[in-house]
Short mmCIF file of C-alpha atoms in Angstrom, two decimals:
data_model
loop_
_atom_site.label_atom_id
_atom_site.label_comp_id
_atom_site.label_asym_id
_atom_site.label_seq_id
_atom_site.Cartn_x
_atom_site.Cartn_y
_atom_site.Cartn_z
CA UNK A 270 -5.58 -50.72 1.04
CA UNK A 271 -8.55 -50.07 3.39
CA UNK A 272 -6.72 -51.15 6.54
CA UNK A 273 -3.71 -48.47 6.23
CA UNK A 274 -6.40 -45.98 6.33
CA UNK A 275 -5.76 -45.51 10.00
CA UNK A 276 -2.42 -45.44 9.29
CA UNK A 277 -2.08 -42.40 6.76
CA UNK A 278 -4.76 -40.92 9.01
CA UNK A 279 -2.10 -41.01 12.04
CA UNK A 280 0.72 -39.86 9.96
CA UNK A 281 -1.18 -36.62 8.59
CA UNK A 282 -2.60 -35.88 12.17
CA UNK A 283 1.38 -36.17 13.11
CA UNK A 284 2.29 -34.17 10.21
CA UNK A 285 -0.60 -31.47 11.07
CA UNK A 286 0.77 -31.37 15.24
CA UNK A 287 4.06 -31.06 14.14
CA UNK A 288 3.31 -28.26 11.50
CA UNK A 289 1.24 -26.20 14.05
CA UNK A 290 3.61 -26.89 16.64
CA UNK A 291 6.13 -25.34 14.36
CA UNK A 292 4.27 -22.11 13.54
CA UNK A 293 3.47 -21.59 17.27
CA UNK A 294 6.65 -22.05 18.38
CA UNK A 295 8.13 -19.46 16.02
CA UNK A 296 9.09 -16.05 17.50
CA UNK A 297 6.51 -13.26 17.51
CA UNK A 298 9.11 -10.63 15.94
CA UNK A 299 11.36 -12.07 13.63
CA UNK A 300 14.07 -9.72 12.24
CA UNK A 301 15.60 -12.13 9.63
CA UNK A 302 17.92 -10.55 7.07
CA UNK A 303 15.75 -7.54 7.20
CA UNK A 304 18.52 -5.25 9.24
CA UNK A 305 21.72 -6.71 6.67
CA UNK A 306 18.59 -5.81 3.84
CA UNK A 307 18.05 -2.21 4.96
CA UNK A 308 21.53 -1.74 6.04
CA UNK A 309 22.89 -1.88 2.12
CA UNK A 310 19.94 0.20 0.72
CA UNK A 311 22.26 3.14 -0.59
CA UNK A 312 24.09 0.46 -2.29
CA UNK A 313 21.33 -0.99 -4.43
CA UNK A 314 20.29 1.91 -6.85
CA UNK A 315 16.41 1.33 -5.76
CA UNK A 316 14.47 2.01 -2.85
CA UNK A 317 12.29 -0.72 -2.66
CA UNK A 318 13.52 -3.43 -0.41
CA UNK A 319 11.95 -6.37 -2.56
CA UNK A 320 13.00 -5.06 -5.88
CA UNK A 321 17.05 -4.86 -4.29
CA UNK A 322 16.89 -8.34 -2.86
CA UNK A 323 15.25 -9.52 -6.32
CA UNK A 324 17.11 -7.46 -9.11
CA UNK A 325 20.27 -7.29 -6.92
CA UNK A 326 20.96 -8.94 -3.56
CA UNK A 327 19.96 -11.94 -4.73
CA UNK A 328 19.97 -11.06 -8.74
CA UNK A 329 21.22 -14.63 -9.38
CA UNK A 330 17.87 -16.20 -8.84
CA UNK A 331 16.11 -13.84 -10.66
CA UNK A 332 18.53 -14.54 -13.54
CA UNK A 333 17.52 -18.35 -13.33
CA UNK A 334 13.92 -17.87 -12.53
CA UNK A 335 13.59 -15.90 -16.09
CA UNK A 336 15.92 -19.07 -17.40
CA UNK A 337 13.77 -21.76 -16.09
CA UNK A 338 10.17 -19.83 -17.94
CA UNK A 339 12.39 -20.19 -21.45
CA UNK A 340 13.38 -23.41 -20.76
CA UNK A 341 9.24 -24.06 -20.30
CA UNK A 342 8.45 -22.52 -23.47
CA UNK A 343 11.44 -24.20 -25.37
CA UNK A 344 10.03 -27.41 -23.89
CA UNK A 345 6.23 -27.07 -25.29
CA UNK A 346 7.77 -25.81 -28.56
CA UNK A 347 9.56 -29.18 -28.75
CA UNK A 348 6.63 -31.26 -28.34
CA UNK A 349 5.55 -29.58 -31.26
CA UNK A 350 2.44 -31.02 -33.23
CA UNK A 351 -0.41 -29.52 -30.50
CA UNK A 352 -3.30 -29.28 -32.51
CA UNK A 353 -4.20 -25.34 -32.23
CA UNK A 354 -7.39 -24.57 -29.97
CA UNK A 355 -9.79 -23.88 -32.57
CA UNK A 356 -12.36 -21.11 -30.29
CA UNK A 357 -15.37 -22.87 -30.48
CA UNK A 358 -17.70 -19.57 -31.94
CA UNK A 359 -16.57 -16.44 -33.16
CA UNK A 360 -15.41 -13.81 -31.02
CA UNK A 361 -18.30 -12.11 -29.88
CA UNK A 362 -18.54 -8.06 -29.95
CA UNK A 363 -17.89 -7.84 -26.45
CA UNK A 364 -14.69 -9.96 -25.98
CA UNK A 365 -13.68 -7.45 -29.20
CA UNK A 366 -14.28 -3.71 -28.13
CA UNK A 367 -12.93 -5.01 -24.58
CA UNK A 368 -9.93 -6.21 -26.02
CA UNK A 369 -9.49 -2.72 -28.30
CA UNK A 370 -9.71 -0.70 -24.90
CA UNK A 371 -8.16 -3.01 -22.56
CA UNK A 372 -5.02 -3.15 -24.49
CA UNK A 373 -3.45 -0.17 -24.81
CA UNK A 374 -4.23 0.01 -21.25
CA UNK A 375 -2.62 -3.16 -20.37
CA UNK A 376 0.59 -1.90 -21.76
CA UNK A 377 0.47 1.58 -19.83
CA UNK A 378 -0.08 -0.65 -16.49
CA UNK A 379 2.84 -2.77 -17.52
CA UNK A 380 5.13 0.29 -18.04
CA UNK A 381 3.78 1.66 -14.49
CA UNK A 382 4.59 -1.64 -13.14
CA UNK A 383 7.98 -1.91 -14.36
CA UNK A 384 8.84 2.00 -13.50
CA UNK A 385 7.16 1.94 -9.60
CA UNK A 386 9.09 -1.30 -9.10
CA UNK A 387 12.16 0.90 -7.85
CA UNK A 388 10.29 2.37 -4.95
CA UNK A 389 7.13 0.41 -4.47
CA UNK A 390 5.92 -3.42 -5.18
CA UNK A 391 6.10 -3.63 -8.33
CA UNK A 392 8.85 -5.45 -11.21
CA UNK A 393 9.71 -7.02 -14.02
CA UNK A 394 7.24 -9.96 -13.16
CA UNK A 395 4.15 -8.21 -12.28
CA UNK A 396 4.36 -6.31 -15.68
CA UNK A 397 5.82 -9.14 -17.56
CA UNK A 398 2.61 -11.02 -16.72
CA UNK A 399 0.23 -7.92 -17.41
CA UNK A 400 1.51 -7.99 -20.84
CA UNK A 401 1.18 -11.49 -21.14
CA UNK A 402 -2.37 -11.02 -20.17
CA UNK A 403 -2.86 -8.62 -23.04
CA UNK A 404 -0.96 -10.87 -25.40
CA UNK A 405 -3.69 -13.76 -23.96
CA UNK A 406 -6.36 -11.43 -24.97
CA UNK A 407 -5.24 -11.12 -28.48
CA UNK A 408 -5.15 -14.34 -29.09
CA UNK A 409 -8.15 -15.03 -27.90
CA UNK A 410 -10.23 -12.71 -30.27
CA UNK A 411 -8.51 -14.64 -33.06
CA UNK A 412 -5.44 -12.40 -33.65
CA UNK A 413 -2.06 -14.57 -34.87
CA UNK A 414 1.28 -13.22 -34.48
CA UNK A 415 2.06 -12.08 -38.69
CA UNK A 416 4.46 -14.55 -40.57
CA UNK A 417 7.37 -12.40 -41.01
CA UNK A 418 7.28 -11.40 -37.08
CA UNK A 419 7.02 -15.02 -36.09
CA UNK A 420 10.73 -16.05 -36.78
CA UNK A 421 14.19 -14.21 -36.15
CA UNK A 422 12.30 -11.27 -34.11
CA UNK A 423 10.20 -13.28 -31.67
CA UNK A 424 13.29 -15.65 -31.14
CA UNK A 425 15.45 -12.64 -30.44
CA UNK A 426 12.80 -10.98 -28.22
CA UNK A 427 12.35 -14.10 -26.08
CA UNK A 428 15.75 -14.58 -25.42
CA UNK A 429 16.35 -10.62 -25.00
CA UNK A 430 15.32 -10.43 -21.23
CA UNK A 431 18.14 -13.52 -19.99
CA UNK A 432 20.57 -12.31 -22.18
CA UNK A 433 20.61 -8.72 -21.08
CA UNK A 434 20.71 -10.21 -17.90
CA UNK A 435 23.37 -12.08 -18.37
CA UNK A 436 25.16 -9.18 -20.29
CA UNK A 437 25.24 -6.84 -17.04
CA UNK A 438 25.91 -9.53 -14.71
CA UNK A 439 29.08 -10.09 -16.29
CA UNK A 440 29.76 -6.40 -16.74
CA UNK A 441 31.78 -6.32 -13.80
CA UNK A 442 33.89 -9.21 -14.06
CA UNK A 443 36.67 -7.12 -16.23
CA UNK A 444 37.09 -4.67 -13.12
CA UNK A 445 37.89 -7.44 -11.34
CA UNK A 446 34.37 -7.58 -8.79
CA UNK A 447 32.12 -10.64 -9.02
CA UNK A 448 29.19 -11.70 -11.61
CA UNK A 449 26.26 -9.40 -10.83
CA UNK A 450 28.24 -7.07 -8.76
CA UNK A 451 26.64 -4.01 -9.60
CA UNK A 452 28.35 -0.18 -9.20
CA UNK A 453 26.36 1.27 -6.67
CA UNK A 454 26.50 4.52 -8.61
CA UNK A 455 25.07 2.79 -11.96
CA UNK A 456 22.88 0.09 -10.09
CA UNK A 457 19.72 2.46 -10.31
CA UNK A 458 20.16 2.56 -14.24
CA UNK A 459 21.42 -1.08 -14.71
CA UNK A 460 18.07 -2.30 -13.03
CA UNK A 461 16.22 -0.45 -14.98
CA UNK A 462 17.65 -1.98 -18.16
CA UNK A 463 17.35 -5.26 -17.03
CA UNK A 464 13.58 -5.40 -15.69
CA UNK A 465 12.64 -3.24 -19.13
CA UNK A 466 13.88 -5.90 -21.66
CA UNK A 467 13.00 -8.91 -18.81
CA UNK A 468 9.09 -7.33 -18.80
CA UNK A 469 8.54 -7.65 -22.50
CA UNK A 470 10.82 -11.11 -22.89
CA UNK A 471 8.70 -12.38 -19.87
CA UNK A 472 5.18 -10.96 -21.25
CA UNK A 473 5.92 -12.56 -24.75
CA UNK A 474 7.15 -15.75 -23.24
CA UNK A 475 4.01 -15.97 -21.45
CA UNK A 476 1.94 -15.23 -24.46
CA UNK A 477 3.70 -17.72 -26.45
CA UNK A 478 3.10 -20.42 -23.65
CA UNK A 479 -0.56 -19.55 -24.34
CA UNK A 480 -0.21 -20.30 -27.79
CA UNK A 481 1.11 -23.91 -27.24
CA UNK A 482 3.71 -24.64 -30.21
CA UNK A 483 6.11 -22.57 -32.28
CA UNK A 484 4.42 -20.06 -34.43
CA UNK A 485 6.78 -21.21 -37.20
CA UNK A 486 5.59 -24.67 -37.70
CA UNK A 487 3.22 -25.96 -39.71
CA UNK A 488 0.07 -26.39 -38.93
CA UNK A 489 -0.53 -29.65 -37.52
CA UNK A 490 -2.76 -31.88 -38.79
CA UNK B 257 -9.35 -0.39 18.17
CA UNK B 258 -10.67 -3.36 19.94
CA UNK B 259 -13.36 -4.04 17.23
CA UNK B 260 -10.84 -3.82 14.37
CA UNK B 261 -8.46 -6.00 15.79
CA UNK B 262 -11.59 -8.61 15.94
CA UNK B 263 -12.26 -7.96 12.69
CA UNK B 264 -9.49 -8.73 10.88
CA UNK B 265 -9.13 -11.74 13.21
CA UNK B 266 -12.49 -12.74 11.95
CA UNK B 267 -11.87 -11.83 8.33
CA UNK B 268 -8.20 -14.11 8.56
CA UNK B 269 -10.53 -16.95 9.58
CA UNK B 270 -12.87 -16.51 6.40
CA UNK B 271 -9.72 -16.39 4.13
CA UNK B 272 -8.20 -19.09 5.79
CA UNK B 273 -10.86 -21.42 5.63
CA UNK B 274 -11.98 -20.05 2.22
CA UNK B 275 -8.87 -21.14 1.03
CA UNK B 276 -8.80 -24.70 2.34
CA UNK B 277 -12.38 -25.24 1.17
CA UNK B 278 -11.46 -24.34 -2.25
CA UNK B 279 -8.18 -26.22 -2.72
CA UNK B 280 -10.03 -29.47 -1.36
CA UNK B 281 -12.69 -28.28 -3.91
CA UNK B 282 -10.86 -27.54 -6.48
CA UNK B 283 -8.91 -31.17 -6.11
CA UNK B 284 -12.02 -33.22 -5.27
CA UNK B 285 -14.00 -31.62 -8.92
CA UNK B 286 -14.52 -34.54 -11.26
CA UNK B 287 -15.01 -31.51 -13.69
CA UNK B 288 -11.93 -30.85 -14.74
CA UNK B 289 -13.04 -27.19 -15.90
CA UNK B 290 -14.83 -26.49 -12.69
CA UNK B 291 -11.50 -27.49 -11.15
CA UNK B 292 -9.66 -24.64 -13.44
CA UNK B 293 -12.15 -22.23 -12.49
CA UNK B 294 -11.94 -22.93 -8.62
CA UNK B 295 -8.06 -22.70 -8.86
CA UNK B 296 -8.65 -19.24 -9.94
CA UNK B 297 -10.61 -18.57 -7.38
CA UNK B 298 -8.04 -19.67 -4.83
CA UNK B 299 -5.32 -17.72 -6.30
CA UNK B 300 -7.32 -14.74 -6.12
CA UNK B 301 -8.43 -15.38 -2.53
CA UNK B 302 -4.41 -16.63 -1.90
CA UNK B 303 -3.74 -12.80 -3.54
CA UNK B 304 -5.61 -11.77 -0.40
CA UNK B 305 -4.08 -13.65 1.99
CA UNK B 306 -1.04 -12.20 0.87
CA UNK B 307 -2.17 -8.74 1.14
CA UNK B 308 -3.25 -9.93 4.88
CA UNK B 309 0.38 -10.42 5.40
CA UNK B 310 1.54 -7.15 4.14
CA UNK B 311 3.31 -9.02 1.15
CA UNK B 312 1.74 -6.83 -2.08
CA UNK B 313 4.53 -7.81 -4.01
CA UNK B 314 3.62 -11.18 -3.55
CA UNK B 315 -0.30 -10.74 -3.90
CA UNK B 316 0.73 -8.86 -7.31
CA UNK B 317 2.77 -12.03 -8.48
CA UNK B 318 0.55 -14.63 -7.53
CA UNK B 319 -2.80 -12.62 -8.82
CA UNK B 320 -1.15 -11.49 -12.12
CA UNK B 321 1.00 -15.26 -12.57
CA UNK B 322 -0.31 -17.73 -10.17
CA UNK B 323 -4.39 -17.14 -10.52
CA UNK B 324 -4.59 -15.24 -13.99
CA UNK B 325 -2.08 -16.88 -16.45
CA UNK B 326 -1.89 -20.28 -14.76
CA UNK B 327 -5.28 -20.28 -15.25
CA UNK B 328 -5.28 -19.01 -18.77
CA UNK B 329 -2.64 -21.71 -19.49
CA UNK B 330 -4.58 -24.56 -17.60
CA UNK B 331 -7.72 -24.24 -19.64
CA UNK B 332 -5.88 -23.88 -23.07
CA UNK B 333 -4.72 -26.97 -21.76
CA UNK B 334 -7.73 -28.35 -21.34
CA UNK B 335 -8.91 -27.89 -24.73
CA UNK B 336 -6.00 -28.67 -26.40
CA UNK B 337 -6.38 -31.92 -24.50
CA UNK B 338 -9.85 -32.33 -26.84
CA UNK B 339 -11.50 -33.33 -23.43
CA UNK B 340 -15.09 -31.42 -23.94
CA UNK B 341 -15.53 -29.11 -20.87
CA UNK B 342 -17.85 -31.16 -19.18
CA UNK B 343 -15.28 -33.67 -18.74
CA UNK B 344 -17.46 -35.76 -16.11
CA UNK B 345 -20.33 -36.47 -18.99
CA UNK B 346 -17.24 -37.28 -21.21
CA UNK B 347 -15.66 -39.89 -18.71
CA UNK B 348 -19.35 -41.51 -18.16
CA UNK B 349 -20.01 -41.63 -22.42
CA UNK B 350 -16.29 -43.34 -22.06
CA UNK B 351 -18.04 -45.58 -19.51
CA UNK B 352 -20.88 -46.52 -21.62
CA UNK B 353 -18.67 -47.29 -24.53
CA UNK B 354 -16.57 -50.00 -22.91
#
């Protein structure tokens, strides 16, 4: 084992010349797609460049990236049998009255989040994971999603965000366009529809992740 | 104009090797919680990187996602796992044992 030492020693140093000789040989002022990106602006019912290429453009990986965090959730849920993290002492005052005030705020900040996304970095993600954060929070000063929420309605909600996706992506297909081709004149509106329901399915989902096993179960023992 | 310029230069280089430091940290911590809290710390500094490179959307996803709920999830993780947070007393007790 000892005597390849060299060896992976002379590969990295290859990998590391080859990597910086890469970076330093790219050009100082690269356009990229940034002209075609600019260029169709009008068309994409926002004004932030990121939020078109994301929630538009390029809507399709968006679509799978919010597929791929359900598929993670639906994939700890079927492990099932995690025993709960028991916190090891009570809450103390200050994780409480933190969590009261922090709360409501985190919401506002995800709504703000979600709404500045048209013109300014912002989306679906950033708030989705400020909610999550406040969903975190919650659960950590001992608060449990109530029985009768736990079923149908936080099934529904999780899946909400794809399927409304996947609702106005295929919107157009009737008219004859392609999946996700957005009306420029209803773009605006159908983004905002789909980061809205994407924010809370994402902020949940995260939450839930958090919690480790479907709410549903029974408590392992 | 001139000192700015240095500046950042000089304030890349910290973030740059801030970052490197930490992920080797991070990846060389026989504490397994220590390593959780030093991958915060490098999303957070990553965040600023990010920022460096006139990417906020980016800095927002990887502070909100990549440093705070990755790191949420990574210590649930961890005590889910039933390792006790000192992990490197529990692998040495393991040691004793056998």
């Amino acid at each position: 084992m000892a005597g390849y030492a060299w060896l992976l020693r002379l590969l990295l140093l290859l990998l590391a010349v080859g990597l910086g000789y890469a970076v330093l040989s790219l050009p100082d002022q690269a356009q990229g797609l940034q002209p075609d990106v600019l260029g169709k602006m009008d068309q994409s019912g926002v004004t932030h460049p990121v939020t078109a290429v994301l929630l538009n453009f390029r809507g399709y990986d968006t679509l799978l990236e919010m597929a791929v965090l359900l598929l993670a959730l639906l994939g700890i849920w079927s492990l099932g049998g995690l025993p709960e993290a028991r916190p090891e002492s009570e809450p103390g005052p200050v994780l409480g009255t933190l969590t009261q005030v922090l709360v409501p705020v985190l919401i506002v900040v995800a709504g703000y989040l979600l709404w500045t996304g048209a013109h300014a970095p912002g989306g679906a993600f950033q708030a989705g994971a400020v909610l999550g954060a406040a969903g975190v929070l919650l659960q950590l000063t001992g608060w449990r999603l109530p029985r009768r929420a736990a079923g149908h309605p936080l099934r529904i909600t999780l899946v909400a965000g794809v399927a409304v996706f996947l609702i106005v992506a295929a919107l157009p297909l009737p008219g004859g366009r392609q999946l996700l081709e957005y009306d420029p004149n209803y773009a605006g509106v159908l983004i905002l529809v789909v980061e809205a329901f994407a924010t809370v399915s994402i902020g949940v989902t995260l939450a839930a992740l958090f919690f480790g096993a479907d709410p549903t179960d029974k408590a392992p023992k | 104009m001139e000192g700015m310029t240095w500046l950042g230069w000089s304030f890349d280089a910290f973030v740059g090797a801030g970052l490197l430091w930490l992920a080797w940290r991070a990846l060389a911590s026989p504490d397994l919680f220590k390593a959780v809290v030093l991958f915060v710390a490098f999303g957070l500094l990553l965040a600023l990187a990010w920022v460096r490179l006139e990417a906020p959307d980016v800095a927002l996803a990887e502070a909100a996602i990549g440093a705070g709920l990755t790191g949420a999830l990574l210590i649930a993780a961890l005590t889910r796992l039933g390792i006790s947070m000192a992990s490197g007393r529990h692998r040495n007790n393991n040691k004793e044992e056998l």
